Coordinates of C-alpha atoms in Angstrom, one line a residue:
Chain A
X280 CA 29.7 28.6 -108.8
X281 CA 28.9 31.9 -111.0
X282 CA 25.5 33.1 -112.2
X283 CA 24.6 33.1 -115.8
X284 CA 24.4 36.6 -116.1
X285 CA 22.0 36.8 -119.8
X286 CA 19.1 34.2 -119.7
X287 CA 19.8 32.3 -122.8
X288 CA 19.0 29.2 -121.3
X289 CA 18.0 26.6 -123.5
X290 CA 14.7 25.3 -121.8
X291 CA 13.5 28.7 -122.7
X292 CA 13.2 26.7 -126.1
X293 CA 12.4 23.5 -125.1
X294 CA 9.3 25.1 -123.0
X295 CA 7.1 28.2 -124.1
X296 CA 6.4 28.6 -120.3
X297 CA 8.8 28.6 -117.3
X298 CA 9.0 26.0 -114.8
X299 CA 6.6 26.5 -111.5
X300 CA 8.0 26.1 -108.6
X301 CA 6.9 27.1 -105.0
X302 CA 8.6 28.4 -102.0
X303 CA 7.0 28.5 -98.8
X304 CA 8.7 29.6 -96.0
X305 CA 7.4 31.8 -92.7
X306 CA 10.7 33.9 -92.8
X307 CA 10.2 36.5 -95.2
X308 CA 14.3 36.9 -95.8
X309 CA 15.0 33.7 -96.7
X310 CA 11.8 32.9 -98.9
X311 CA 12.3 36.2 -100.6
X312 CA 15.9 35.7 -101.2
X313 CA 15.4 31.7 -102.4
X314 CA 12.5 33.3 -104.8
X315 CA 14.7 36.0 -105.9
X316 CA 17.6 33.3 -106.9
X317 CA 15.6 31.0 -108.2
X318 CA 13.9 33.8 -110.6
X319 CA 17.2 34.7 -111.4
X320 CA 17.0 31.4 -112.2
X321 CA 14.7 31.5 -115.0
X322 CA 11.6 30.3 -113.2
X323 CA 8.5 31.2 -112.0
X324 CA 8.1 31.3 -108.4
X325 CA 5.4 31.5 -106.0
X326 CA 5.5 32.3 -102.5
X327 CA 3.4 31.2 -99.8
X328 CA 4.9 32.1 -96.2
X329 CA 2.9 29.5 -94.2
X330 CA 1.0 25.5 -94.7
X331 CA -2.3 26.5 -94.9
X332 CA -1.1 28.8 -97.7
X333 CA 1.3 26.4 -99.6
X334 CA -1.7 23.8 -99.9
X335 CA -4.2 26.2 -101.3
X336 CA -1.6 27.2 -103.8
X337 CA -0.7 23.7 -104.7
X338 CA -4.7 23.8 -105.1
X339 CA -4.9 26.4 -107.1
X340 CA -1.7 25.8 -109.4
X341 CA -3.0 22.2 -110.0
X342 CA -6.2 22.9 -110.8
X343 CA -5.5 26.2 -113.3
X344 CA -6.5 25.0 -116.7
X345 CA -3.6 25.4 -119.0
X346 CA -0.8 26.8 -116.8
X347 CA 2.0 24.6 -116.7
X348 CA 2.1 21.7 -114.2
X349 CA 3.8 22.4 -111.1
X350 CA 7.3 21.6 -111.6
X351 CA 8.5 22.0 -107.5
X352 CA 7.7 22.8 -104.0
X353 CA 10.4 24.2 -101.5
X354 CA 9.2 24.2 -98.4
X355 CA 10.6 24.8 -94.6
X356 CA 9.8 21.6 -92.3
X357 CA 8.7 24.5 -89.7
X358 CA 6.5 26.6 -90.0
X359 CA 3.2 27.9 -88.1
X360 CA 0.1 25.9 -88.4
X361 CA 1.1 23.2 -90.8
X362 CA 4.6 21.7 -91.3
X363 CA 6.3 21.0 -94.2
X364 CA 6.1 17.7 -93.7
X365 CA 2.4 17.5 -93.0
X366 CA 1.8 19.4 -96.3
X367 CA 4.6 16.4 -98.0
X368 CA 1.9 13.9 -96.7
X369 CA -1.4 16.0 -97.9
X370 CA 0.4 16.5 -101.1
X371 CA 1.1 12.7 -101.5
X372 CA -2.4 11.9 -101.2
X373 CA -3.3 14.2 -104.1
X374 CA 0.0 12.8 -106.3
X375 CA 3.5 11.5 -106.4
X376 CA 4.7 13.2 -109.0
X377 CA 5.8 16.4 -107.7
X378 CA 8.7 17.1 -106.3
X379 CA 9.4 18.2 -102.7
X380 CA 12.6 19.7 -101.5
X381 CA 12.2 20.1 -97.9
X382 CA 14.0 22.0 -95.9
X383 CA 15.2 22.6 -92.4
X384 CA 16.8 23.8 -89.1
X385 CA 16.3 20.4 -87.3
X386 CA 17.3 17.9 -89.3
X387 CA 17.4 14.8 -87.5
X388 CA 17.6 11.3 -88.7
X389 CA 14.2 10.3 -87.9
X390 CA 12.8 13.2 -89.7
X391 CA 15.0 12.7 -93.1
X392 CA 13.4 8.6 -92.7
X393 CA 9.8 10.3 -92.6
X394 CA 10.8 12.8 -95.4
X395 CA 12.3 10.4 -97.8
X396 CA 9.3 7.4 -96.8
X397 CA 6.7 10.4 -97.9
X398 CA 8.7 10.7 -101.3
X399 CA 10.8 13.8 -100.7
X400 CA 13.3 14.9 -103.4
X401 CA 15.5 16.0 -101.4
X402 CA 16.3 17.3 -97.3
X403 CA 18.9 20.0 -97.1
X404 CA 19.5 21.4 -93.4
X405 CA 20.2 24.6 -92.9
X406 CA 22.3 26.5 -93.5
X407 CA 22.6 24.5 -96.8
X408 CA 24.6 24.9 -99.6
X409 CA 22.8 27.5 -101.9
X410 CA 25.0 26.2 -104.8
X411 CA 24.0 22.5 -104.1
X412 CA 20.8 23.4 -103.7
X413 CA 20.2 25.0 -107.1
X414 CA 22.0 22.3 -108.8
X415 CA 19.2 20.0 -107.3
X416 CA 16.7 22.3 -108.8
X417 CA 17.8 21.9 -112.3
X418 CA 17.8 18.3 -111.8
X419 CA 14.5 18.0 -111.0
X420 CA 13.0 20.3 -112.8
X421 CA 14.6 19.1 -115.8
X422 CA 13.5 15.7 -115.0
X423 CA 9.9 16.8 -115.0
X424 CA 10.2 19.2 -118.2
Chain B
X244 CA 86.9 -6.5 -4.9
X245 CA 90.3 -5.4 -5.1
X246 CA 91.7 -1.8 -4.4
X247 CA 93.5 -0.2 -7.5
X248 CA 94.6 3.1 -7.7
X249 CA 95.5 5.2 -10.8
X250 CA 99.8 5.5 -11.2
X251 CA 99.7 9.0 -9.6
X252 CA 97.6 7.9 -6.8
X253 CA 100.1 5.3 -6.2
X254 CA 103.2 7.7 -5.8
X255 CA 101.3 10.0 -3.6
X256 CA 100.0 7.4 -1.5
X257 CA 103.7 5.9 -1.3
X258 CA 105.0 9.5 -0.7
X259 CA 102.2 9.9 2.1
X260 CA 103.1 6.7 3.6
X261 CA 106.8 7.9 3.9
X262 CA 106.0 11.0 5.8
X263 CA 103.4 9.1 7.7
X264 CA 106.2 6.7 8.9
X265 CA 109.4 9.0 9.5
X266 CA 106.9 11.4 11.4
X267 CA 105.7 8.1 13.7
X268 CA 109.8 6.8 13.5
X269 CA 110.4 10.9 15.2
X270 CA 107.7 10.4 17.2
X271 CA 108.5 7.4 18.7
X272 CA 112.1 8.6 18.9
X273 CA 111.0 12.3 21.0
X274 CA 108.3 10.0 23.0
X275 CA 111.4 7.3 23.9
X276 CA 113.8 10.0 25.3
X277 CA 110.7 12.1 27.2
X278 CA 109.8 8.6 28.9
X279 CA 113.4 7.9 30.1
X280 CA 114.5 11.6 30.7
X281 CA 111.7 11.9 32.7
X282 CA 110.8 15.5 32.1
X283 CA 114.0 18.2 33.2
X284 CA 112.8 21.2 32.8
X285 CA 109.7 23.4 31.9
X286 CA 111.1 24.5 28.9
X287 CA 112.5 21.2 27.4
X288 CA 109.1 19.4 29.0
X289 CA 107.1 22.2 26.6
X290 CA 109.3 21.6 23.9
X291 CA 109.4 17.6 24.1
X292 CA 105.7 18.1 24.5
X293 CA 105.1 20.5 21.2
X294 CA 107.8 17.8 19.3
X295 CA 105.6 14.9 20.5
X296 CA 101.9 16.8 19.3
X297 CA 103.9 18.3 15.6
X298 CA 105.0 15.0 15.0
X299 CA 102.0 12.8 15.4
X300 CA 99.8 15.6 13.9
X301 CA 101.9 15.3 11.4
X302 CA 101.9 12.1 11.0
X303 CA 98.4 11.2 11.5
X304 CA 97.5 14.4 8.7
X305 CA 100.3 12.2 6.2
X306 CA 98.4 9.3 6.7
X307 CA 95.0 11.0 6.4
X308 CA 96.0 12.7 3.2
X309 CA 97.7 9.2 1.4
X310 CA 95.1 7.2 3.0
X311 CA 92.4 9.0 0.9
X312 CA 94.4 10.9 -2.0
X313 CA 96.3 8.0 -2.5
X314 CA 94.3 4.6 -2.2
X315 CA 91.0 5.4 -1.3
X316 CA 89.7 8.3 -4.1
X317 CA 91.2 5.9 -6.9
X318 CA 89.3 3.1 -5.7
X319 CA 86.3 4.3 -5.0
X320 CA 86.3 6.2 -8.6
X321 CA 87.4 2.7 -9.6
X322 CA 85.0 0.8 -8.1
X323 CA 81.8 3.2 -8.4
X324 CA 83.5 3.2 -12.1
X325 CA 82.9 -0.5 -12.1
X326 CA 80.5 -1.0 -10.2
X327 CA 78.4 1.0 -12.8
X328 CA 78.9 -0.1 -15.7
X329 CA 78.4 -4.2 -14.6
X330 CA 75.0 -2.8 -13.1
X331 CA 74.4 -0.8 -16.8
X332 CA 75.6 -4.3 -18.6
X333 CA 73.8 -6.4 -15.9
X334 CA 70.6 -4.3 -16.3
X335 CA 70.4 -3.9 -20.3
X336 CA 70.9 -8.0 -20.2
X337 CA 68.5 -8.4 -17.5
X338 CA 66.0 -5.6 -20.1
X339 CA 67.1 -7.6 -23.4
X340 CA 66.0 -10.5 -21.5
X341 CA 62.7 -9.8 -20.3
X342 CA 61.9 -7.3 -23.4
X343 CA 63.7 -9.1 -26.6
X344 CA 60.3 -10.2 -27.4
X345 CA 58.1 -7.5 -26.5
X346 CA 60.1 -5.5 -28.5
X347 CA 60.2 -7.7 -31.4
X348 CA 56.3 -8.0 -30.9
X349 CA 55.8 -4.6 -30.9
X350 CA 58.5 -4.1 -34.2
X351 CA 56.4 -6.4 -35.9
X352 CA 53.2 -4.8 -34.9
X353 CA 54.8 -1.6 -36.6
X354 CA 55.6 -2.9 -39.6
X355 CA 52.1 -4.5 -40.4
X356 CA 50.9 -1.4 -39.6
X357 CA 53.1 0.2 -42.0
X358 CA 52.0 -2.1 -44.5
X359 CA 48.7 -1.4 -44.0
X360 CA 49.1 2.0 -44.2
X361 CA 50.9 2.2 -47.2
X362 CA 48.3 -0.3 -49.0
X363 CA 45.6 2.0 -47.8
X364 CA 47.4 5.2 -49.0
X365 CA 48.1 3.4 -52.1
X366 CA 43.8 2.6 -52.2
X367 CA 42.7 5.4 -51.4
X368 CA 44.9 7.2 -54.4
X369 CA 43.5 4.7 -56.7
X370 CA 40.5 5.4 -55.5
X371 CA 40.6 9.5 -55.4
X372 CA 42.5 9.2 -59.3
X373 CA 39.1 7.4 -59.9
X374 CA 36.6 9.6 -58.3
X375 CA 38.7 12.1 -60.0
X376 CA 38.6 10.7 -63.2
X377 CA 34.7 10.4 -62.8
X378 CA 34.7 13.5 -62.1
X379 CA 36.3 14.2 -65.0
X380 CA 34.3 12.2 -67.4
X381 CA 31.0 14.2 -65.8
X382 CA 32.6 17.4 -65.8
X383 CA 33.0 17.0 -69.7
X384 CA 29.7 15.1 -70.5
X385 CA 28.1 17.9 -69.1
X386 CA 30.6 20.7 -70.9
X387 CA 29.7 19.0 -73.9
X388 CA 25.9 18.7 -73.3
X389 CA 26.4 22.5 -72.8
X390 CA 28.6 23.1 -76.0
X391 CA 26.5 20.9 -77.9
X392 CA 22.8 23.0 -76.9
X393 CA 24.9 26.6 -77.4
X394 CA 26.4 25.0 -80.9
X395 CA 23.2 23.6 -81.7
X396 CA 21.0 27.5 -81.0
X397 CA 23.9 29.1 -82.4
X398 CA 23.9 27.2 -85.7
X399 CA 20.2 27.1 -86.3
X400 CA 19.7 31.1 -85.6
X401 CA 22.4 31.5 -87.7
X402 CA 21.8 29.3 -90.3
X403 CA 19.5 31.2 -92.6
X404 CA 20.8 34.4 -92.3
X405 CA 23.6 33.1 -93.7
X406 CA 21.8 31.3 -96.5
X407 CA 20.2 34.6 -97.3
X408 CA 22.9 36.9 -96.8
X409 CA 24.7 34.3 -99.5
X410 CA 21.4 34.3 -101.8
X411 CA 21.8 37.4 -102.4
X412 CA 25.1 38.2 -102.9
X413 CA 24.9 35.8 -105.4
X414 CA 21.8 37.8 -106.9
X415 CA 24.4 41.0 -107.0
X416 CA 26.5 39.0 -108.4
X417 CA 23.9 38.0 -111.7
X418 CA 23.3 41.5 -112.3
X419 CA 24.7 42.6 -115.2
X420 CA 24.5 46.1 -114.0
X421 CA 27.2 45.4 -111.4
X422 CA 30.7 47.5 -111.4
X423 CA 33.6 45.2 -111.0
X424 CA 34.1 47.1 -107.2
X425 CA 30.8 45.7 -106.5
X426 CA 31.5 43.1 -107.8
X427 CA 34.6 41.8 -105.7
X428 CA 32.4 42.9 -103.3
X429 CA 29.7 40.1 -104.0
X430 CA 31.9 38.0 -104.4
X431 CA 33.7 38.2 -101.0
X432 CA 30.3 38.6 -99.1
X433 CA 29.3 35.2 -101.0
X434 CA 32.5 33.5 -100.2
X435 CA 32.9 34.2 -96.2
X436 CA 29.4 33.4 -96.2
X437 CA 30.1 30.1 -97.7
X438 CA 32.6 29.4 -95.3
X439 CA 30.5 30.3 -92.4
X440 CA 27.8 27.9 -93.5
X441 CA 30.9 25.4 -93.6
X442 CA 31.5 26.2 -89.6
X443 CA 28.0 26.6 -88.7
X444 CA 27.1 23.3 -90.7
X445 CA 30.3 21.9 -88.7
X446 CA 28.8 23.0 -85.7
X447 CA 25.6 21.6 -85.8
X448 CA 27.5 17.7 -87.0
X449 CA 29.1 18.1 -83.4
X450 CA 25.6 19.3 -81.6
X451 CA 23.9 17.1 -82.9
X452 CA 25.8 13.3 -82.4
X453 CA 24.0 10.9 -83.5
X454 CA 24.1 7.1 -82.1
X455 CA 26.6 5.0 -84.1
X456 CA 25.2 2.1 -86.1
X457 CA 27.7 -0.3 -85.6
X458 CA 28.4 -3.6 -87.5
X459 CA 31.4 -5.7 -87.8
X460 CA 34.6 -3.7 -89.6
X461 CA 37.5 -4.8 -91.0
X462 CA 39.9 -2.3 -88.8
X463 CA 42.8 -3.0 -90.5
X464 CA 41.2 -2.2 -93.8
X465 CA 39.5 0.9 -92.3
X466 CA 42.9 2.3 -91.3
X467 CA 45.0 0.9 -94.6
X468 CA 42.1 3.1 -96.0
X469 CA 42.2 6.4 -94.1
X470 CA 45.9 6.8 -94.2
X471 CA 45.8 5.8 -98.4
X472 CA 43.5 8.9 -98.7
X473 CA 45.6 11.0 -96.1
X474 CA 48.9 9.9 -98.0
X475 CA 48.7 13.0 -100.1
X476 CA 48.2 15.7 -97.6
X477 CA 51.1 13.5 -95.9
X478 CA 53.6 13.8 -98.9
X479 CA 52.7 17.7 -99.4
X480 CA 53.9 18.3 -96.1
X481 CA 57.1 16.0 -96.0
X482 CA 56.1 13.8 -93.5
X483 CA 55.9 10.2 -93.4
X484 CA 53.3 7.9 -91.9
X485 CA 54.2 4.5 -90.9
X486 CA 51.8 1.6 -90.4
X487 CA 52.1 -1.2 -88.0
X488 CA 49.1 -3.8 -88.1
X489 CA 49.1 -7.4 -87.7
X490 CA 46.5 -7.3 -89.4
X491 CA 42.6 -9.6 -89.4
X492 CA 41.3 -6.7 -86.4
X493 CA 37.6 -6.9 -86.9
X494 CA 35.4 -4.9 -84.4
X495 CA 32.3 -3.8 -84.0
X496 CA 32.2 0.2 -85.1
X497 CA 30.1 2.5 -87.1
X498 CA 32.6 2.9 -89.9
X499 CA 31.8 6.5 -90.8
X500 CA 31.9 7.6 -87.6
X501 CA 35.5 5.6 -86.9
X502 CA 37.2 6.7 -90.0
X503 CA 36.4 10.2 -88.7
X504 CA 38.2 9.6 -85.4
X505 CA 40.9 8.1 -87.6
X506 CA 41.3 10.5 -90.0
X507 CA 40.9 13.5 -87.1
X508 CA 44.3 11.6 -85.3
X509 CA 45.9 11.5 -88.3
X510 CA 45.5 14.8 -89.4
X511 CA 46.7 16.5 -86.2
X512 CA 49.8 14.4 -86.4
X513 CA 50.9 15.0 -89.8
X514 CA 49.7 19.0 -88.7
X515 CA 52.2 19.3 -85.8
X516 CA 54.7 17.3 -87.8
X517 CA 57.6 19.1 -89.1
X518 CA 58.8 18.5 -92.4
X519 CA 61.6 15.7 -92.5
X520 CA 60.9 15.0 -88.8
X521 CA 60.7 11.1 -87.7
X522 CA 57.5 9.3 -88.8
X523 CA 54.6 8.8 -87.5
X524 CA 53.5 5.6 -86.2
X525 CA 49.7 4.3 -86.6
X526 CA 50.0 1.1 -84.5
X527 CA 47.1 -1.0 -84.8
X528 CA 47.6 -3.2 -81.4
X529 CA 45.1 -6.8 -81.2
X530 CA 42.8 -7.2 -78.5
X531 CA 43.5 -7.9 -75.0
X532 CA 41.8 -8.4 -71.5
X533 CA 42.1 -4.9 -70.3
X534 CA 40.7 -3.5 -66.9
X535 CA 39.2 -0.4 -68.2
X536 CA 39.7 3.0 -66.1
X537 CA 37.1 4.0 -63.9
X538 CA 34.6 5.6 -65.5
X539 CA 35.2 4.3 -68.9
X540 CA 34.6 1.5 -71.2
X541 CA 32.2 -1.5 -70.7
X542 CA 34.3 -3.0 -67.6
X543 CA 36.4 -6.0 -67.8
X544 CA 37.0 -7.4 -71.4
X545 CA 39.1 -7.1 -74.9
X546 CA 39.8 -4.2 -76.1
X547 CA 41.7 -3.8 -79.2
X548 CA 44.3 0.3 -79.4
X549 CA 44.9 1.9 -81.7
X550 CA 47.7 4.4 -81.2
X551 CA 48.9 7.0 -83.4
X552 CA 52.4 8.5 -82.3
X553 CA 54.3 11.3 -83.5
X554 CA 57.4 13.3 -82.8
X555 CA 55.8 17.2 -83.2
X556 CA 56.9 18.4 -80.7
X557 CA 54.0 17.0 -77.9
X558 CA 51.6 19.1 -76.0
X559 CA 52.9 21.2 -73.4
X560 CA 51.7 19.8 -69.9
X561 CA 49.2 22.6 -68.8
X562 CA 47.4 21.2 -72.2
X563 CA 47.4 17.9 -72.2
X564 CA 44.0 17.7 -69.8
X565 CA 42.2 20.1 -71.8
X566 CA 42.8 18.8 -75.7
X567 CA 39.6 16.7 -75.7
X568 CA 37.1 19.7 -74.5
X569 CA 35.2 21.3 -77.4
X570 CA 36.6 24.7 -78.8
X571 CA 40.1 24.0 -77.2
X572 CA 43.0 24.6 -79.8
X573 CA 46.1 25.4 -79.8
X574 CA 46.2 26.8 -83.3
X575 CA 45.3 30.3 -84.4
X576 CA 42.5 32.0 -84.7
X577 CA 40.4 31.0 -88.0
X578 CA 43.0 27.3 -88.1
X579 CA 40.2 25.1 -86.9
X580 CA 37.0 25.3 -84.1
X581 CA 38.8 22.8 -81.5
X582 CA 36.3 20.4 -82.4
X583 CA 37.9 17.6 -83.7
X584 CA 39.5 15.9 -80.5
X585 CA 36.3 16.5 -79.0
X586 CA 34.2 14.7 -81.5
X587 CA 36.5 11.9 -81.8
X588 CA 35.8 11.5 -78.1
X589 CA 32.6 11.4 -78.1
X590 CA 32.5 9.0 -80.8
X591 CA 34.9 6.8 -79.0
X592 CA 33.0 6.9 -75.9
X593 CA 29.4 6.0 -78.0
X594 CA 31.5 2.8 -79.3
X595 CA 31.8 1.7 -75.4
X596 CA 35.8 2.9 -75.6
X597 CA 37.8 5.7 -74.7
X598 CA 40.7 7.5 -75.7
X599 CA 43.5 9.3 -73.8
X600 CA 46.9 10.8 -74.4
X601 CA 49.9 10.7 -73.4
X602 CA 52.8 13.3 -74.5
X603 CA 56.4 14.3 -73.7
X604 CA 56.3 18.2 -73.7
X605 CA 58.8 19.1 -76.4
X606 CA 59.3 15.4 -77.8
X607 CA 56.4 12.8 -78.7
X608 CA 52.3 12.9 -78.7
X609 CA 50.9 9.4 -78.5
X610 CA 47.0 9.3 -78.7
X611 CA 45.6 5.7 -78.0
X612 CA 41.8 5.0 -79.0
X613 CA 40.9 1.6 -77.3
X614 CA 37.7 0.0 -78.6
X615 CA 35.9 -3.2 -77.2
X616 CA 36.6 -6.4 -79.3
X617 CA 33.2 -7.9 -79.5
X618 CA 34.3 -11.7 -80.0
X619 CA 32.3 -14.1 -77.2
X620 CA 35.6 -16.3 -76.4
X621 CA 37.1 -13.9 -74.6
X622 CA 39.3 -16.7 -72.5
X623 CA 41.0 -16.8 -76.2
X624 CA 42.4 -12.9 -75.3
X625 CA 46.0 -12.6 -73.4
X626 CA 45.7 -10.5 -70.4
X627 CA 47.7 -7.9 -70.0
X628 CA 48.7 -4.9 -72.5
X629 CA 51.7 -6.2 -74.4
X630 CA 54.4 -4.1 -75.8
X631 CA 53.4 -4.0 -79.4
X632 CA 55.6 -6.2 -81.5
X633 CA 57.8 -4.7 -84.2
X634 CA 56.5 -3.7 -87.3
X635 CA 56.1 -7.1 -89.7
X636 CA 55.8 -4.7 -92.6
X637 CA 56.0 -1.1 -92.2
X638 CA 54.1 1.0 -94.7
X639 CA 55.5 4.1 -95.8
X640 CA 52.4 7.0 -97.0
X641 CA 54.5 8.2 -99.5
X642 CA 54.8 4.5 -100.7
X643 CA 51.3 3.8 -101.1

């Protein structure tokens, strides 16, 4: 899979703003790198390195008068304080709407059931497949857009 | 009891007896003419007198010397000679007698025990192969328990810095201020990392085996399928694969998890195949009441084999107990983990089966997966493992 190296994408057109989308993750490496990719992307990325601080972004994106809606959250499953999945089920009393990629080191089957029951996108393990996992980004994204 | 005397005793005795008699004849002849002479002088009466003494010392010294030389030795050899051996032959009759049965008490006392012996001997190696084999089976439960906790730490610590070590190569690689060196550079850091991820994700699959959800299968479908999708990789390699099923097998497996094992079999055959050798054989064998080894399956009850064969050259004997531990491969470096035998073990042994191999070093590998057939009438099962029947139709990969 090769990067587009110029940025002519064509959503640029279709939207005046980029698409939101959140990464929270408590290590700095991978959120930074994910962020990095996903701005190279095209999109505008957040970062929030624990639960406490995903949530008051969601917050705070959400409730921003005019800003574009929030288009995706990436978060780790583990992560001090608050889990992924515990901001999933916050988040699903707020909406439905957005989509949730979670991800994670421990994967099990019982934790995909939970994930998918709360209305996650998506569950990749890692390591995942960066390629996969920004073709599932453009899916969803688009799907909101 | 007679007197017998050898042939040379005879003519000595005879010889004896002559001297004996013509000394006495002399004798009596000297004592005759003393008697009537009457004794004349000194010197004939010392002379007559020293005739007389010669000739019965003689004589009495001839008949001393043939009595025993001649008649008596013999016989008495003889008769001692005799008299032995009817006392040896009167006295083993007298001992076969009195000890026939004894003995053959006491030689049928020895050959129960024998009996018993060997059938203990032969017990107690069933029962030290099974303790053995238990061994076994705990030894590599807990190898695998190990394996699977080191795979499992291994792939989660490495796991993200292999995502992000990828992430941004792939960033270098969207800069359109990167030199073409750099470039390659990206590139290659992006595409080892990918194939790490591949390992690591392989890694974790093994670590972390999940329970099979099983549910009624067609097998024979399940293994028409996994060899129809193998049939390629077969045919690029030259190497045939021949099918033997008598078809309608239905068991109880998690289908997904059994194609896996199939495929894994498969695989390695057509692998240590070489090109143009004889084919391989996937035998799919119907279910019969099988006594399971110790240690394995669900005791007593059908089990249906399937047995993949081929002529690669089988695994050299020092091998053959090793091939289903995890990271053991015969292949090089970078060719494969040593996962895959392993795996399909496991799997085997969460469908309440087993698998084992069998190999001629230098000839033939035959790996046999035997699974429990879950039908209730199992009366309607032969016993025994029958020789599997010849193929009724006999698929060739490169066919299908």
């Amino acid at each position: 899979m090769t990067l587009q190296t110029s940025p002519p994408e064509p959503r640029w057109q279709v939207s005046p703003e980029p698409h939101r989308i959140i990464v929270a993750d408590d290590d700095d490496d991978m959120r930074r790198m994910l962020a990095n990719v996903l701005r190279s992307d095209g999109y505008f990325v957040l970062e929030a390195k624990d639960g406490e601080r995903l949530k008051t972004l969601i917050g705070a994106v959400t409730r921003a008068d005019g800003a574009a809606p929030l288009a995706l959250v990436i978060t780790d499953h583990r992560m001090p304080g608050m889990s992924g999945l515990q901001v999933l089920e916050w988040l699903r009393e707020l909406d439905w709407l957005t989509p949730v990629i979670l991800l994670t080191g421990f994967g099990d089957r019982k934790l995909h059931k939970e994930a998918q029951e709360l209305g996650a996108a998506s569950v990749f393990d890692k390591p995942f497949d960066l390629a996969a996992l920004r073709e599932r980004v453009r899916e969803l994204v688009n799907v909101v857009a | 009891m007679p007197l017998r005397s050898t042939r040379p005793g005879r003519y000595v005795a005879i010889a004896s007896m002559a001297v004996a008699v013509s000394s006495l004849a002399s004798g009596a002849v000297v004592l005759e003419r003393w008697l009537r002479v009457g004794g004349s002088s000194r010197h004939d009466d010392a002379l007559r007198g020293l005739d007389l003494l010669t000739l019965l010392g003689l004589g009495g010294a001839a008949l001393v010397f043939a009595v025993f030389t001649g008649l008596v030795r013999p016989a008495i050899v003889a008769w001692s000679r005799r008299t032995r051996t009817e006392g040896e032959r009167e006295a083993s009759v007298r001992i076969d007698r009195r000890y026939r049965e004894q003995l053959h008490a006491l030689g049928d006392a020895m050959t129960q025990m024998a009996a018993v012996h060997a059938r203990s001997r032969e017990e107690l190696g069933t029962e030290t192969e099974g303790r053995v084999r238990a061994i076994e089976q705990l030894r590599h439960a807990d190898r695998m328990r190990t394996v699977g906790a080191l795979a499992s730490g291994l792939a989660h610590e490495l796991g993200t810095p292999l995502n992000v070590v990828e992430g941004h190569a792939r960033l270098m690689l969207a800069s359109p201020r990167l030199g073409p060196e750099l470039r390659e550079g990206a590139q290659a850091i992006a595409d080892q990392s990918v194939k790490m991820t591949r390992l690591v994700k392989h890694l974790i699959t093994f670590a972390r085996r999940r329970g099979p959800s099983k549910e009624p299968t067609d097998m024979s479908a399940l293994v028409g399928t996994t060899l129809a999708m193998l049939s390629t990789y077969a045919k690029q390699r030259g190497v045939t694969v021949l099918l033997e099923d008598p078809g309608d097998l239905e068991l109880s497996v998690d289908a997904s998890t059994m194609q896996q094992v199939l495929t894994n079999l498969i695989v390695n055959a057509i692998q240590a195949t070489p090109p143009g050798a004889a084919p391989i054989l996937v035998e799919v064998v119907a279910p019969r009441v099988l006594e399971p080894p110790m240690g394995e399956g669900r005791g007593e009850g059908a089990y249906a084999v399937i047995r993949v064969t081929d002529h690669g050259g089988g695994i050299a004997r020092e091998d053959l107990g090793h091939i289903f531990e995890p990271f053991f491969t015969t292949r090089d470096v970078g060719e494969g983990m040593g996962l895959g035998l392993s795996v399909a073990h496991g799997i085997v042994q969460d469908h309440g089966g087993w698998i084992s191999a069998a190999s001629e070093p230098g000839a033939t590998t035959v790996i046999e997966v035997t699974l429990p057939a879950f039908r209730t009438r199992e009366s309607a099962w032969p016993r025994d493992r029958a020789s599997v029947t010849p193929p009724p139709a006999a698929i060739s990969s490169a066919a299908r």
